[in-house]
Structures are given as structure tokens and as C-alpha cells.
CSV table of C-alpha atoms and ligand atoms in Angstrom, one decimal:
chain,number,residue,atom,x,y,z
A,1,MET,CA,5.2,-21.8,-11.6
A,2,GLU,CA,4.5,-18.4,-10.1
A,3,HIS,CA,2.9,-18.2,-6.6
A,4,THR,CA,1.5,-14.8,-5.5
A,5,TRP,CA,0.9,-13.7,-1.9
A,6,SER,CA,-0.2,-10.4,-0.6
A,7,ILE,CA,0.9,-8.5,2.5
A,8,VAL,CA,-1.8,-6.1,3.8
A,9,LEU,CA,-0.4,-3.3,6.0
A,10,ALA,CA,-2.6,-2.2,8.9
A,11,ALA,CA,0.0,-1.4,11.6
A,12,GLY,CA,0.1,2.4,11.4
A,13,SER,CA,-0.9,4.7,14.2
A,14,GLY,CA,-3.3,6.7,12.1
A,15,SER,CA,-2.1,10.0,13.7
A,16,ARG,CA,-3.6,12.2,11.0
A,17,PHE,CA,-6.9,10.3,11.1
A,18,GLY,CA,-7.0,10.4,14.9
A,19,GLY,CA,-7.3,6.6,15.5
A,20,ASN,CA,-7.1,3.2,13.8
A,21,LYS,CA,-8.5,4.1,10.4
A,22,GLN,CA,-8.4,0.5,9.3
A,23,LEU,CA,-11.1,-0.4,11.8
A,24,ALA,CA,-13.4,2.5,10.7
A,25,MET,CA,-16.7,1.4,9.1
A,26,LEU,CA,-17.1,2.1,5.4
A,27,GLY,CA,-20.5,1.0,4.1
A,28,HIS,CA,-21.4,-2.4,5.6
A,29,GLN,CA,-17.8,-3.4,6.6
A,30,ARG,CA,-14.6,-2.1,8.1
A,31,VAL,CA,-11.9,-0.5,5.9
A,32,VAL,CA,-9.5,-3.4,6.5
A,33,GLU,CA,-12.1,-6.0,5.4
A,34,TRP,CA,-12.4,-4.3,2.0
A,35,SER,CA,-8.7,-4.5,1.7
A,36,VAL,CA,-8.3,-8.1,2.8
A,37,ASP,CA,-11.2,-9.3,0.6
A,38,VAL,CA,-9.6,-7.9,-2.6
A,39,ALA,CA,-6.1,-9.2,-1.6
A,40,ARG,CA,-7.7,-12.6,-1.0
A,41,SER,CA,-9.4,-12.7,-4.4
A,42,CYS,CA,-6.2,-11.9,-6.2
A,43,SER,CA,-3.6,-14.0,-4.4
A,44,GLU,CA,-3.0,-17.5,-3.0
A,45,GLY,CA,-2.3,-16.3,0.5
A,46,VAL,CA,-2.7,-13.1,2.6
A,47,ILE,CA,-0.5,-11.9,5.4
A,48,LEU,CA,-2.0,-9.2,7.6
A,49,VAL,CA,0.3,-6.8,9.5
A,50,ILE,CA,-1.4,-5.3,12.6
A,51,ASN,CA,-0.7,-3.5,15.8
A,52,PRO,CA,-0.9,-5.8,18.9
A,53,GLU,CA,-3.8,-3.8,20.2
A,54,SER,CA,-5.9,-4.8,17.2
A,55,ILE,CA,-5.5,-8.5,17.6
A,56,GLU,CA,-9.0,-9.2,18.9
A,57,GLU,CA,-10.8,-6.9,16.5
A,58,THR,CA,-9.1,-8.5,13.5
A,59,ALA,CA,-9.4,-12.1,14.7
A,60,ASP,CA,-12.3,-12.8,12.4
A,61,LEU,CA,-10.6,-11.7,9.2
A,62,ASN,CA,-10.0,-14.2,6.4
A,63,VAL,CA,-6.2,-14.2,6.3
A,64,ASP,CA,-3.5,-16.9,6.4
A,65,VAL,CA,-1.0,-15.3,8.7
A,66,VAL,CA,-1.1,-12.3,11.2
A,67,VAL,CA,2.1,-10.6,12.2
A,68,PHE,CA,2.8,-7.5,14.2
A,69,GLY,CA,4.1,-4.3,12.6
A,70,GLY,CA,7.1,-2.2,13.4
A,71,ASP,CA,7.8,1.5,14.1
A,72,THR,CA,7.9,2.4,10.4
A,73,ARG,CA,6.0,1.2,7.3
A,74,SER,CA,9.2,-0.4,5.9
A,75,GLU,CA,9.7,-2.3,9.2
A,76,SER,CA,6.1,-3.5,9.0
A,77,VAL,CA,6.7,-4.8,5.4
A,78,ARG,CA,9.9,-6.6,6.6
A,79,ASN,CA,7.9,-8.3,9.4
A,80,GLY,CA,5.4,-9.4,6.7
A,81,LEU,CA,8.1,-10.7,4.4
A,82,GLY,CA,9.4,-12.9,7.2
A,83,ALA,CA,6.1,-14.8,7.2
A,84,LEU,CA,6.1,-15.6,3.4
A,85,PRO,CA,6.2,-19.3,2.5
A,86,ASP,CA,9.2,-20.4,0.5
A,87,ALA,CA,7.3,-21.2,-2.7
A,88,VAL,CA,6.1,-17.6,-3.1
A,89,THR,CA,7.6,-15.8,-6.1
A,90,VAL,CA,5.5,-12.7,-6.5
A,91,VAL,CA,4.6,-10.4,-3.5
A,92,VAL,CA,1.9,-7.7,-3.5
A,93,ILE,CA,2.2,-5.0,-0.8
A,94,HIS,CA,-1.0,-3.1,-0.1
A,95,ASP,CA,-1.9,-0.4,2.3
A,96,ALA,CA,-5.0,-1.5,4.2
A,97,ALA,CA,-5.9,2.2,4.3
A,98,ARG,CA,-6.8,1.9,0.5
A,99,PRO,CA,-10.0,0.0,0.7
A,100,GLY,CA,-11.1,0.9,-2.8
A,101,ALA,CA,-8.3,-0.8,-4.7
A,102,SER,CA,-9.9,-3.1,-7.3
A,103,THR,CA,-9.1,-6.6,-8.4
A,104,ALA,CA,-8.3,-5.1,-11.9
A,105,LEU,CA,-5.6,-2.9,-10.2
A,106,TYR,CA,-4.1,-5.9,-8.4
A,107,GLN,CA,-4.1,-7.9,-11.6
A,108,SER,CA,-2.4,-5.3,-13.7
A,109,VAL,CA,0.5,-4.9,-11.2
A,110,ILE,CA,0.8,-8.7,-10.8
A,111,GLU,CA,0.8,-9.2,-14.6
A,112,ALA,CA,3.5,-6.6,-15.1
A,113,VAL,CA,5.8,-8.5,-12.6
A,114,LYS,CA,5.0,-11.9,-14.2
A,115,ALA,CA,6.0,-10.3,-17.5
A,116,GLY,CA,9.4,-9.5,-16.2
A,117,ALA,CA,9.4,-6.2,-14.3
A,118,ASP,CA,11.1,-6.2,-10.8
A,119,ALA,CA,8.2,-4.1,-9.5
A,120,ALA,CA,5.0,-2.6,-10.8
A,121,VAL,CA,3.1,0.3,-9.2
A,122,PRO,CA,-0.2,2.2,-10.1
A,123,GLY,CA,0.4,5.8,-11.0
A,124,LEU,CA,-2.0,8.7,-11.5
A,125,ALA,CA,-1.2,11.9,-13.4
A,126,VAL,CA,-1.1,14.9,-11.1
A,127,THR,CA,-3.4,17.8,-12.0
A,128,ASP,CA,-2.3,20.6,-9.5
A,129,THR,CA,0.8,22.7,-10.4
A,130,LEU,CA,3.7,21.4,-8.3
A,131,LYS,CA,6.3,23.7,-6.8
A,132,GLN,CA,9.4,23.1,-4.7
A,133,VAL,CA,9.4,25.3,-1.6
A,134,LYS,CA,11.7,26.3,1.3
A,135,ASP,CA,11.2,27.8,4.7
A,136,GLY,CA,11.4,31.6,4.6
A,137,PRO,CA,11.2,34.3,7.3
A,138,GLY,CA,7.4,34.6,7.0
A,139,GLY,CA,6.6,31.0,6.0
A,140,LYS,CA,7.1,28.9,2.9
A,141,GLU,CA,8.6,30.4,-0.2
A,142,VAL,CA,8.6,28.9,-3.7
A,143,THR,CA,12.0,28.0,-5.1
A,144,LEU,CA,10.9,26.4,-8.4
A,145,THR,CA,8.0,25.0,-10.4
A,146,VAL,CA,8.4,21.2,-11.1
A,147,ASP,CA,7.6,19.9,-14.6
A,148,ARG,CA,4.3,18.1,-14.0
A,149,ASP,CA,4.7,15.8,-16.9
A,150,THR,CA,7.6,14.1,-15.2
A,151,ILE,CA,5.7,13.4,-12.0
A,152,MET,CA,3.0,10.8,-11.0
A,153,ALA,CA,1.2,10.1,-7.8
A,154,ILE,CA,1.9,6.5,-6.8
A,155,GLN,CA,-0.5,4.2,-5.1
A,156,THR,CA,-0.7,0.6,-3.8
A,157,PRO,CA,-1.2,-2.3,-4.5
A,158,GLN,CA,2.5,-2.6,-5.6
A,159,ALA,CA,3.7,-6.0,-7.0
A,160,PHE,CA,7.3,-7.3,-6.7
A,161,ASP,CA,9.5,-10.1,-7.7
A,162,ARG,CA,10.0,-11.7,-4.3
A,163,LYS,CA,13.8,-12.0,-4.5
A,164,MET,CA,14.2,-8.3,-5.6
A,165,LEU,CA,11.9,-7.1,-2.8
A,166,GLU,CA,13.9,-9.1,-0.2
A,167,ALA,CA,17.1,-7.7,-1.6
A,168,ALA,CA,15.8,-4.2,-1.4
A,169,HIS,CA,14.8,-4.6,2.2
A,170,ILE,CA,18.3,-5.5,3.5
A,171,ASP,CA,20.1,-3.2,6.0
A,172,THR,CA,16.8,-1.9,7.5
A,173,ARG,CA,16.3,0.6,4.7
A,174,GLU,CA,13.4,3.1,4.9
A,175,ALA,CA,11.2,4.6,2.2
A,176,THR,CA,7.6,5.8,2.0
A,177,ASP,CA,6.9,2.9,-0.4
A,178,ASP,CA,8.6,-0.3,-1.4
A,179,ALA,CA,9.2,0.6,-5.0
A,180,GLY,CA,11.4,3.4,-3.6
A,181,LEU,CA,13.7,0.7,-2.2
A,182,ILE,CA,13.8,-1.2,-5.6
A,183,GLU,CA,14.8,2.1,-7.3
A,184,ALA,CA,17.6,2.4,-4.7
A,185,ILE,CA,19.1,-1.0,-5.7
A,186,GLY,CA,18.8,-0.2,-9.5
A,187,GLY,CA,15.7,-2.4,-10.2
A,188,THR,CA,13.0,-1.7,-12.8
A,189,VAL,CA,9.7,-0.3,-11.6
A,190,LYS,CA,7.0,-0.3,-14.1
A,191,VAL,CA,4.0,2.1,-13.8
A,192,VAL,CA,0.5,0.9,-14.7
A,193,PRO,CA,-2.5,3.2,-14.9
A,194,GLY,CA,-3.7,4.0,-11.3
A,195,ASP,CA,-7.3,4.2,-10.1
A,196,VAL,CA,-8.7,7.2,-8.2
A,197,SER,CA,-10.9,4.8,-6.2
A,198,ALA,CA,-7.7,3.4,-4.5
A,199,ILE,CA,-7.4,6.7,-2.6
A,200,LYS,CA,-5.6,6.3,0.7
A,201,ILE,CA,-7.6,7.2,3.8
A,202,THR,CA,-5.4,9.7,5.6
A,203,THR,CA,-7.9,12.0,7.4
A,204,GLN,CA,-11.5,11.6,8.5
A,205,SER,CA,-12.9,13.4,5.5
A,206,ASP,CA,-11.3,10.8,3.2
A,207,LEU,CA,-13.8,8.2,4.5
A,208,ALA,CA,-16.7,10.0,2.8
A,209,ILE,CA,-14.6,10.5,-0.4
A,210,ALA,CA,-13.7,6.7,-0.5
A,211,ALA,CA,-17.4,5.8,0.0
A,212,GLU,CA,-18.4,8.0,-2.9
A,213,LEU,CA,-15.7,6.7,-5.2
A,214,MET,CA,-16.5,3.1,-4.3
A,215,GLY,CA,-20.2,3.6,-5.1
A,216,LEU,CA,-21.4,2.9,-1.5
A,217,ASN,CA,-23.7,6.0,-1.4
A,218,LYS,CA,-26.1,4.8,-4.0
U,301,CTP,N1,1.7,1.2,8.2
U,301,CTP,C1,2.1,0.1,8.9
U,301,CTP,N2,3.1,0.2,9.8
U,301,CTP,C2,3.6,1.4,10.1
U,301,CTP,C3,3.2,2.6,9.4
U,301,CTP,C4,2.2,2.4,8.5
U,301,CTP,O1,1.6,-1.0,8.6
U,301,CTP,N3,4.6,1.5,11.1
U,301,CTP,C5,0.6,1.1,7.2
U,301,CTP,C6,-0.7,1.9,7.6
U,301,CTP,O2,-1.5,1.1,8.5
U,301,CTP,C7,-1.3,2.2,6.3
U,301,CTP,C8,-0.1,2.2,5.3
U,301,CTP,O3,1.0,1.7,6.0
U,301,CTP,O4,-2.2,1.1,5.8
U,301,CTP,C9,0.1,3.7,4.9
U,301,CTP,O5,0.5,4.5,6.0
U,301,CTP,P1,-0.2,5.8,6.4
U,301,CTP,O6,-1.3,6.1,5.5
U,301,CTP,O7,0.9,6.8,6.7
U,301,CTP,O8,-0.9,5.3,7.8
U,301,CTP,P2,-0.5,5.7,9.3
U,301,CTP,O9,1.0,5.7,9.4
U,301,CTP,O10,-1.2,4.8,10.2
U,301,CTP,O11,-1.0,7.2,9.4
U,301,CTP,P3,-0.3,8.5,9.9
U,301,CTP,O12,1.0,8.7,9.0
U,301,CTP,O13,-1.3,9.6,9.8
U,301,CTP,O14,0.1,8.2,11.4
U,302,MG,MG1,2.3,7.1,8.2
């Protein structure tokens, strides 16, 4: 019997946003509430990872466990993993900064792991031309154009076989997402169709874009 729990990451510093983006209002509720609500509806339990400064402001959220984050995203994930009950077999890692992730997106990554993948991630085709660059005397210079067909933009929620995710996180490894750590230990990472609405709020202007994509301006 599979048991699925989610870890919602809200312990970043929001340096590009200029504050705690998870606590910003988006429609009638805060960014983190959207993220926790979807995680709750798709899993048996939810672990919220926060900064100690946010403990009072997040006390009302409907989660099972609250843990404090670390200096890096990977460290925050490890702190969340440490709070998982023994019976959990499938773990979903989600950026609280992606309030528009849908239940359908959660379900598709969870289903892919239940079907046998070590990990499953949402991917979107990239539409801009991608170029590799280097620092030159007067600024950046192009070194080559990347084949766009071999590249996808990867989002969260990302689902994992619990044992693989724990194995990938040994030795205090670091990556910008957890699938990157699975790749490093030779695991299989399946890509499911992503969703533009699951945009990550990085800067202030992303709040308005998220509201539009989530249909909150109607
Ligand atoms: N995160 C975390 N712990 C960290 C760093 C990031 O829990 N030490 C979380 C963030 O809260 C966010 C997600 O990981 O939900 C993705 O990170 P990012 O968008 O980079 O958020 P921040 O690190 O907060 O933003 P910035 O990089 O602009 O400082
Ligand atoms: Mg960051």
C-alpha cells in the first residue's frame, strides 16, 4: 500500500522578491495557503518547511508538521524528510512559491512514481532561443546555441520514491531541484506535461502573472 505525503518548501529568503513571497496575498489568501491547500487535497499528510520568523504567521495553516528550513533549498528538503512518518512511500516536494500548481499536476507526478519511476517532474517546452554565454571584456558573449528540442523548463510538484529520494540526499548534496540529485545517483526521472499556471513567484511582477493564470482577476 502506497502512502503519499507532501513537503511544501517555504523557507527561502525571497531575495529577488524583496521579502517573504510565501506570505504575500494572492486573491483572497496568501501564496503559501494556495500551495498547502493543493498539497493537502492530494496527499495523506503535509510537512511545511518555514523560516523561524514565520512561525506565528503560519500557525493557522492546515498542515501536519512544521519544521524549520536550512541555508539552502536542498537542506530545507532534508529537514522536511526528517519529519516523514515511517509508512510513507511516495514523497512530493513542492515550492510554496508556486501557488498555481493544480491537483491534476500533483496527480500526474504521483501516478508516474506509483507506476515505477524513481521520480517524476513537470516539464514545459521552452520557446525562447537558448544560448550558452561566457563573460567577455565588454559583457556577456555567446559561445553556442543550444538545441532547444533537448531542453525543458522543469517545475514542481516533483514526486519521488521515498527510498530513492533519501538515498539521493545523503552527503549533504546540493542541487536546484531534487530530481537533479536523483539523476546524480543514476535514478530514472520521468517528465510529465507541465502547467504554465504553476509559475514560480520570483519577483514582485510574478504575483500579477500568477493571479491572471489562476483566473483570480475575473
Ligand atoms: N526554499 C527553502 N529553503 C531555502 C531556499 C528556498 O525552503 N533555503 C524554498 C523557497 O521558499 C521557495 C522554493 O524553495 O518556495 C524555491 O526557491 P526560490 O524561488 O529560489 O525562493 P527563495 O530562495 O526564497 O528566493 P531567492 O532565490 O530570490 O532568494
Ligand atoms: Mg533561491
